[in-house]
PDB file of C-alpha atoms in Angstrom:
ATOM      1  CA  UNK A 194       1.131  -2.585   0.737  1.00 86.00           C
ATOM      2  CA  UNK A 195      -2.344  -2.769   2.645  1.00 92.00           C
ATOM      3  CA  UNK A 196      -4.895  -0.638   1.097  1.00 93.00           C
ATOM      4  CA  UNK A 197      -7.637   0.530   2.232  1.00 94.00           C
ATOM      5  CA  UNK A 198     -10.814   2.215   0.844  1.00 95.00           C
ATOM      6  CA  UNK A 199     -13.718   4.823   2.230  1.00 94.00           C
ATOM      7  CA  UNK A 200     -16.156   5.748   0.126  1.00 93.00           C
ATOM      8  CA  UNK A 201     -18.619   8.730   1.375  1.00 91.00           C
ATOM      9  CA  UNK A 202     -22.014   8.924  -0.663  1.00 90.00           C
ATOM     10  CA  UNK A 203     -20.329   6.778  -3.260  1.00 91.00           C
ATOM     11  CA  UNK A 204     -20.269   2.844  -4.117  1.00 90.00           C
ATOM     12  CA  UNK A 205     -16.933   2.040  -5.415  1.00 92.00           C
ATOM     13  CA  UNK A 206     -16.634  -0.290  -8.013  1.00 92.00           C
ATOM     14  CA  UNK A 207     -14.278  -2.833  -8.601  1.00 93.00           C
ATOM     15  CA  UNK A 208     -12.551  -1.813 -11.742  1.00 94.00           C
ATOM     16  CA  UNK A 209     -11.549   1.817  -9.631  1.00 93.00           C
ATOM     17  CA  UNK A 210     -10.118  -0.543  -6.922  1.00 94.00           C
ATOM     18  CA  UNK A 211      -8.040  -2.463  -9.659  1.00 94.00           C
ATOM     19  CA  UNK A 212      -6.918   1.016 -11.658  1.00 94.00           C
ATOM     20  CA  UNK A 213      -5.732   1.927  -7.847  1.00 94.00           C
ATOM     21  CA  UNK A 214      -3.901  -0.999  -6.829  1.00 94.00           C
ATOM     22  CA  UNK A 215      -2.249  -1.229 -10.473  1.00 93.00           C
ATOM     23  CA  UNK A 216      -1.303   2.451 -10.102  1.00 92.00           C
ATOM     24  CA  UNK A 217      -0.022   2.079  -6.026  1.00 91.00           C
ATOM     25  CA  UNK A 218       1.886  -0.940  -7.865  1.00 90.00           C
ATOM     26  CA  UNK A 219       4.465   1.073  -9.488  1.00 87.00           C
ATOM     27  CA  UNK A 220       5.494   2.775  -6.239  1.00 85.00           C
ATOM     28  CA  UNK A 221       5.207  -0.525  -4.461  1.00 84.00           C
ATOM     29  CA  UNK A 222       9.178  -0.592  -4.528  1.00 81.00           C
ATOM     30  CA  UNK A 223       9.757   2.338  -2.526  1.00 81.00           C
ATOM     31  CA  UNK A 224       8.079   1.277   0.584  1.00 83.00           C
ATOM     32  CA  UNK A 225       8.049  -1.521   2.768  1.00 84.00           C
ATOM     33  CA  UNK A 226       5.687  -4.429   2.870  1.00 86.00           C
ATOM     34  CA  UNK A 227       4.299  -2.842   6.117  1.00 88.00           C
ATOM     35  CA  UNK A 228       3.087   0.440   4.192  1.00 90.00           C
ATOM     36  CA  UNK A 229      -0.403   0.897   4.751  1.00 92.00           C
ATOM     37  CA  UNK A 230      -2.423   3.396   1.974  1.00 94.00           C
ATOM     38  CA  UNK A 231      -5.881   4.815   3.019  1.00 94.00           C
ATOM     39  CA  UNK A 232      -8.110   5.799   0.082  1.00 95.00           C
ATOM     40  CA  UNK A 233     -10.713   8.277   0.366  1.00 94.00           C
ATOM     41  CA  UNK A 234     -12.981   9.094  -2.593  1.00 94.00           C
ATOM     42  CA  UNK A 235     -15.491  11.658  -1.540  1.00 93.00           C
ATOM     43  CA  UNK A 236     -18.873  12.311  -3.989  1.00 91.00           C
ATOM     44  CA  UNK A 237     -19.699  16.012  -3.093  1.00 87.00           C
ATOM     45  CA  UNK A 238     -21.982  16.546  -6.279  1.00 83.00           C
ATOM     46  CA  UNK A 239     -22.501  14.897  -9.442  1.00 80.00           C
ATOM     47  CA  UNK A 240     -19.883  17.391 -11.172  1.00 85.00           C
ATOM     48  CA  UNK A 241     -17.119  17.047  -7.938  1.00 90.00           C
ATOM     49  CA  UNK A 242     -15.437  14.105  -7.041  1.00 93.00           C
ATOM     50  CA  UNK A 243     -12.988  13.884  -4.582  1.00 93.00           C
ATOM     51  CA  UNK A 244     -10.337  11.472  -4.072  1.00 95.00           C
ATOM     52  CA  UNK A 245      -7.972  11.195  -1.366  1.00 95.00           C
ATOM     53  CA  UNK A 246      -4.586   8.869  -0.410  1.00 94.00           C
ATOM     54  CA  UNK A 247      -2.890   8.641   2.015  1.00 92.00           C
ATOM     55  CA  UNK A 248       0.537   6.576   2.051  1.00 91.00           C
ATOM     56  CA  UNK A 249       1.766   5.568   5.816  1.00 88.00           C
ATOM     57  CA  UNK A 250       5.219   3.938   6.056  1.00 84.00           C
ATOM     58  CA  UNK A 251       7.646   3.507   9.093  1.00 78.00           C
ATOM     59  CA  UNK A 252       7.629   7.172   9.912  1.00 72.00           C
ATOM     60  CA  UNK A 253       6.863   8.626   6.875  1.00 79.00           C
ATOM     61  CA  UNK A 254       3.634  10.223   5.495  1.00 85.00           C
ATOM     62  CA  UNK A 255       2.300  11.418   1.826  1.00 88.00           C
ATOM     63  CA  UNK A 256      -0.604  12.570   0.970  1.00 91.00           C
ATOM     64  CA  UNK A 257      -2.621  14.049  -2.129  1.00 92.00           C
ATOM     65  CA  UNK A 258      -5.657  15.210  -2.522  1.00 93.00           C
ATOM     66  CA  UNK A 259      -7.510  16.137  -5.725  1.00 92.00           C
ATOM     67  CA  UNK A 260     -11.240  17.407  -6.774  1.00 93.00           C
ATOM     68  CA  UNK A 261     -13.050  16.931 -10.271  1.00 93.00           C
ATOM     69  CA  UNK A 262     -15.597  15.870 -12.334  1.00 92.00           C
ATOM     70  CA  UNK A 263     -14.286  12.254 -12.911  1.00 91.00           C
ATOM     71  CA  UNK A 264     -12.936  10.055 -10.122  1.00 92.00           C
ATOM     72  CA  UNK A 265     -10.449   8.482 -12.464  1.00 93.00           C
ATOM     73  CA  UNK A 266      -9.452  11.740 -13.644  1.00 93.00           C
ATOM     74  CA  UNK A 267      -8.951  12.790  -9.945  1.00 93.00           C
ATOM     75  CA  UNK A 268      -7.104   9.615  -9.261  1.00 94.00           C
ATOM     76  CA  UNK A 269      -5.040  10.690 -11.768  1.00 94.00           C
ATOM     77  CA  UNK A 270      -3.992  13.738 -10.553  1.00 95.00           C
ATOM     78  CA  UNK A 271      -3.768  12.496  -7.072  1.00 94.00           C
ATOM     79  CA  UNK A 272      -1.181   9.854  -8.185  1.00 94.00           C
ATOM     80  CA  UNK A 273       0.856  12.629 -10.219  1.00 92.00           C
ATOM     81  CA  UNK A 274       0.858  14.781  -6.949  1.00 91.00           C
ATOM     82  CA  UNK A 275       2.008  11.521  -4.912  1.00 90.00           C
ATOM     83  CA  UNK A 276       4.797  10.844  -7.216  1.00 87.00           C
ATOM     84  CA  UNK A 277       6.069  13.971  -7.509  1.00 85.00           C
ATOM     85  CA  UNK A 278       6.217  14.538  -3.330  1.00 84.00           C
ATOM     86  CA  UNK A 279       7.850  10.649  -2.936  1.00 80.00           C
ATOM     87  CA  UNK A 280      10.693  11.747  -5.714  1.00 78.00           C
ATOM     88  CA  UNK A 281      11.270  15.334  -4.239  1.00 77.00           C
ATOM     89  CA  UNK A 282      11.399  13.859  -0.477  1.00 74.00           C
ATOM     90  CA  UNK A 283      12.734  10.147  -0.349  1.00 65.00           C
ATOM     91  CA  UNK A 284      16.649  10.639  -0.841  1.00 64.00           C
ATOM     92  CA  UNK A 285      16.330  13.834   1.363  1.00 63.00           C
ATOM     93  CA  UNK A 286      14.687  12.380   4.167  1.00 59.00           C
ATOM     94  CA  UNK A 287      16.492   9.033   4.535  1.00 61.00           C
ATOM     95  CA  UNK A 288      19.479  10.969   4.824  1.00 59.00           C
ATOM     96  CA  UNK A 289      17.850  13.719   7.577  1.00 54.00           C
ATOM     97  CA  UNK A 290      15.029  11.593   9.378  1.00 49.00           C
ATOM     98  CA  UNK A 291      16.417   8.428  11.607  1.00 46.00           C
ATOM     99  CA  UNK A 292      14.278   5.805  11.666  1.00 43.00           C
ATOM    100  CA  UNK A 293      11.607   6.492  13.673  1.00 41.00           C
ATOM    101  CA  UNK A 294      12.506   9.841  14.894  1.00 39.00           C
ATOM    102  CA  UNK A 295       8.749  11.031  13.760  1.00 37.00           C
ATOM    103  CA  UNK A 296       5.837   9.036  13.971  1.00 37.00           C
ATOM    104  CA  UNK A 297       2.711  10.407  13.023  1.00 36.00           C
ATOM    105  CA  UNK A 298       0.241   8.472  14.342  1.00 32.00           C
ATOM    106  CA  UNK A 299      -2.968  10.739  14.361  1.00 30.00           C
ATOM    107  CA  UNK A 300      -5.939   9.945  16.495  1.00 33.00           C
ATOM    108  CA  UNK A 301      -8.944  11.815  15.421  1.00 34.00           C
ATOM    109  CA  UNK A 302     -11.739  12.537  17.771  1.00 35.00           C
ATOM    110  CA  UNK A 303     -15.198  14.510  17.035  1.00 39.00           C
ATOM    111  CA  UNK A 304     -16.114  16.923  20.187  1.00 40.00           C
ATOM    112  CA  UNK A 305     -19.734  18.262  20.145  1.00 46.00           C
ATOM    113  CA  UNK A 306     -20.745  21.329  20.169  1.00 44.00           C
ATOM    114  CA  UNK A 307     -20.611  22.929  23.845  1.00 41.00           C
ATOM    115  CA  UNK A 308     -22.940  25.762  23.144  1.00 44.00           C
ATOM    116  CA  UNK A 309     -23.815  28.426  20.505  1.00 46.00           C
ATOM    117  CA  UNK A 310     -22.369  31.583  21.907  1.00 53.00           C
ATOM    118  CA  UNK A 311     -18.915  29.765  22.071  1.00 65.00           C
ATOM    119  CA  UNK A 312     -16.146  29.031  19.859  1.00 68.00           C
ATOM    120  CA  UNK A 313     -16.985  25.873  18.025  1.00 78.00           C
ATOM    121  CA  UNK A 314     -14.562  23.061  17.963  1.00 80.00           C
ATOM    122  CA  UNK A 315     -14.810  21.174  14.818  1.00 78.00           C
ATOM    123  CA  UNK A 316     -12.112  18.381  15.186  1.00 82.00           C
ATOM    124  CA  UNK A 317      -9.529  17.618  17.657  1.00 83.00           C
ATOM    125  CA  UNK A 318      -6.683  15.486  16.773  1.00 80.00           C
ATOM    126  CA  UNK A 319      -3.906  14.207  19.066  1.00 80.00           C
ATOM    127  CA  UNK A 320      -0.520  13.856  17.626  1.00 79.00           C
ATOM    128  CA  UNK A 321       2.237  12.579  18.573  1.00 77.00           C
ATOM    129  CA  UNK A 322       5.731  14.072  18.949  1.00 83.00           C
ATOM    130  CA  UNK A 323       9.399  13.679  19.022  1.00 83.00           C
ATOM    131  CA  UNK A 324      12.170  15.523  19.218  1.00 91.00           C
ATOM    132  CA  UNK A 325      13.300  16.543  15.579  1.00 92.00           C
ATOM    133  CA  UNK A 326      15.433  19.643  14.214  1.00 92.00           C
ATOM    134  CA  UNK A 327      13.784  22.652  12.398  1.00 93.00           C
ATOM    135  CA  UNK A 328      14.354  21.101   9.118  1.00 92.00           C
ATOM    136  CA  UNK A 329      13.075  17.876   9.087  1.00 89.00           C
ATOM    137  CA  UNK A 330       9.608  19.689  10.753  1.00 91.00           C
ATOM    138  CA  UNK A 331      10.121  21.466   7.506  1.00 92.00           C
ATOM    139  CA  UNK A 332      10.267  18.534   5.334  1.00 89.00           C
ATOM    140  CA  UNK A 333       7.743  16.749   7.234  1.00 87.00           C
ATOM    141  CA  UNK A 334       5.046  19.480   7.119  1.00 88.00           C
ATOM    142  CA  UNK A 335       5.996  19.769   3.107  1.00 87.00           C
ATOM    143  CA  UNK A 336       5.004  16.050   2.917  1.00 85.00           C
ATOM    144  CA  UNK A 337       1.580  16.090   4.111  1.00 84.00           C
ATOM    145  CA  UNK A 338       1.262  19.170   2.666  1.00 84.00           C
ATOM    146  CA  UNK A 339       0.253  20.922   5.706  1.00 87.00           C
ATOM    147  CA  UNK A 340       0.926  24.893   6.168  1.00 90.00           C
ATOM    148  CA  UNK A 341       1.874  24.184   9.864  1.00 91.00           C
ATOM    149  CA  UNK A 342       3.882  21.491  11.580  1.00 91.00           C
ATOM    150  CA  UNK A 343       4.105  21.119  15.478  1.00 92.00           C
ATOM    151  CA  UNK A 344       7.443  19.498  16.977  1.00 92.00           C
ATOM    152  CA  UNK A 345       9.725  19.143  20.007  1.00 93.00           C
ATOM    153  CA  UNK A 346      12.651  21.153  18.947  1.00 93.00           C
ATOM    154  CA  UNK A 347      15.605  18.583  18.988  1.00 92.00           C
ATOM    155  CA  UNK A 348      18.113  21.426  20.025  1.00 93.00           C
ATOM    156  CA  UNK A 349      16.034  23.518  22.809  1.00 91.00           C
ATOM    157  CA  UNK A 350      13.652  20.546  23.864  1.00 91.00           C
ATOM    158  CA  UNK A 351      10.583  23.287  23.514  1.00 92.00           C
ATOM    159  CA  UNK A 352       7.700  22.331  21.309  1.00 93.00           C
ATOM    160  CA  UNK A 353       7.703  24.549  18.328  1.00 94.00           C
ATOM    161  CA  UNK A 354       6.028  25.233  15.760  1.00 94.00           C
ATOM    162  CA  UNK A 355       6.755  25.704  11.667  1.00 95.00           C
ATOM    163  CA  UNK A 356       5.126  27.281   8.818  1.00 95.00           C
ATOM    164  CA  UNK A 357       4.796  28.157   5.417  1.00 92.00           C
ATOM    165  CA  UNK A 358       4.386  31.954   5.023  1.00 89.00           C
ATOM    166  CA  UNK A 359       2.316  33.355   2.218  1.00 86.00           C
ATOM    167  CA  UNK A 360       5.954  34.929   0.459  1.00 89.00           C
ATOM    168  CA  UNK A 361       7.101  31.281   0.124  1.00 86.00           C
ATOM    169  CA  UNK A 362       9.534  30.957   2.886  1.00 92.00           C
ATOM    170  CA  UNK A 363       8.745  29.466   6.224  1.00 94.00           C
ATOM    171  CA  UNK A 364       8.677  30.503   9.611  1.00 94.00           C
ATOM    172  CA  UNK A 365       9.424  29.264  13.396  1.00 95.00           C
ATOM    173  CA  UNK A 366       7.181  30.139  16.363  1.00 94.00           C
ATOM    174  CA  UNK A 367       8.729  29.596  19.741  1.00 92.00           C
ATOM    175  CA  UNK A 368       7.745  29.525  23.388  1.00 89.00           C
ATOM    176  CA  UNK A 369       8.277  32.483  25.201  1.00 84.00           C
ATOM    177  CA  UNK A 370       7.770  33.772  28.871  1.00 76.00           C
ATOM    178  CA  UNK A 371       7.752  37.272  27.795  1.00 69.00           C
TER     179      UNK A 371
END
């Protein structure tokens, strides 16, 4: 595994990068060498501390996020979420998902502000897509726990959209000329 760290208004020190890397190393085995992990630890005040990983393999993608007062205690958490996601989705998605049938490579790019009066657009990202069915759109939106997931629907062609509805169950928008 290649990891990699950002560290935003924070200096990372070197016994957080060796509790990481020993912590990554017990779900070493379930990715290939090629799996790249992004580490984000965010300092947003002196009582919230933000850390952030990201785990790209093949076609896969998990993520976790978690805020609190300690960064190891965050870490923590972030590692329970990780675990948790990687055991609830492996088995399921090497049956569904053929090898590289999604690839998530994301390209983020900042657009400035046009003017005041207007919508402001934040953040555009690129993505790109493939042609998968409605349930591994499901799975993949589950597993970087998104509440939206944009697709090429494998059995109409038609990009399509899923999402997670506020009763729990999920939901399919569709193009339509009418």
């Amino acid at each position: 595994m290649k990891i990699t760290y950002t560290a935003r208004k924070v200096t990372l020190k070197d016994n957080f990068k060796e509790r990481v890397e020993k912590k990554l190393s017990k779900l070493e085995k379930l990715f290939t060498p090629d799996a790249a992990v992004h580490v984000v630890v965010t300092l947003e005040s002196i009582n919230r501390q933000t850390v952030e990983i990201t785990v790209r393999d093949k076609a896969m993608v998990y993520r976790a996020e978690s805020t609190m007062t300690e960064m190891n205690d965050a870490l923590d958490k972030v590692m329970d979420i990780l675990t948790r996601q990687i055991r609830k989705n492996k088995t399921r998605l090497e049956k569904k998902i053929k090898s590289g049938s999604i690839d998530d490579i994301i390209k983020d790019e900042n657009t400035e502000p046009v003017d005041e009066d207007k919508y402001e657009i934040m953040r555009k990202k690129q993505i790109l897509v493939k042609p998968i069915s409605v349930e591994e759109a499901i799975l993949e939106m589950n597993m970087v726990n998104h509440d939206f997931f944009m697709f090429i629907n494998a059995e109409t062609d038609e990009v399509n959209v899923v999402y997670k509805r506020d009763d729990g169950n999920y939901g399919l928008l569709e193009p339509s000329a009418d």
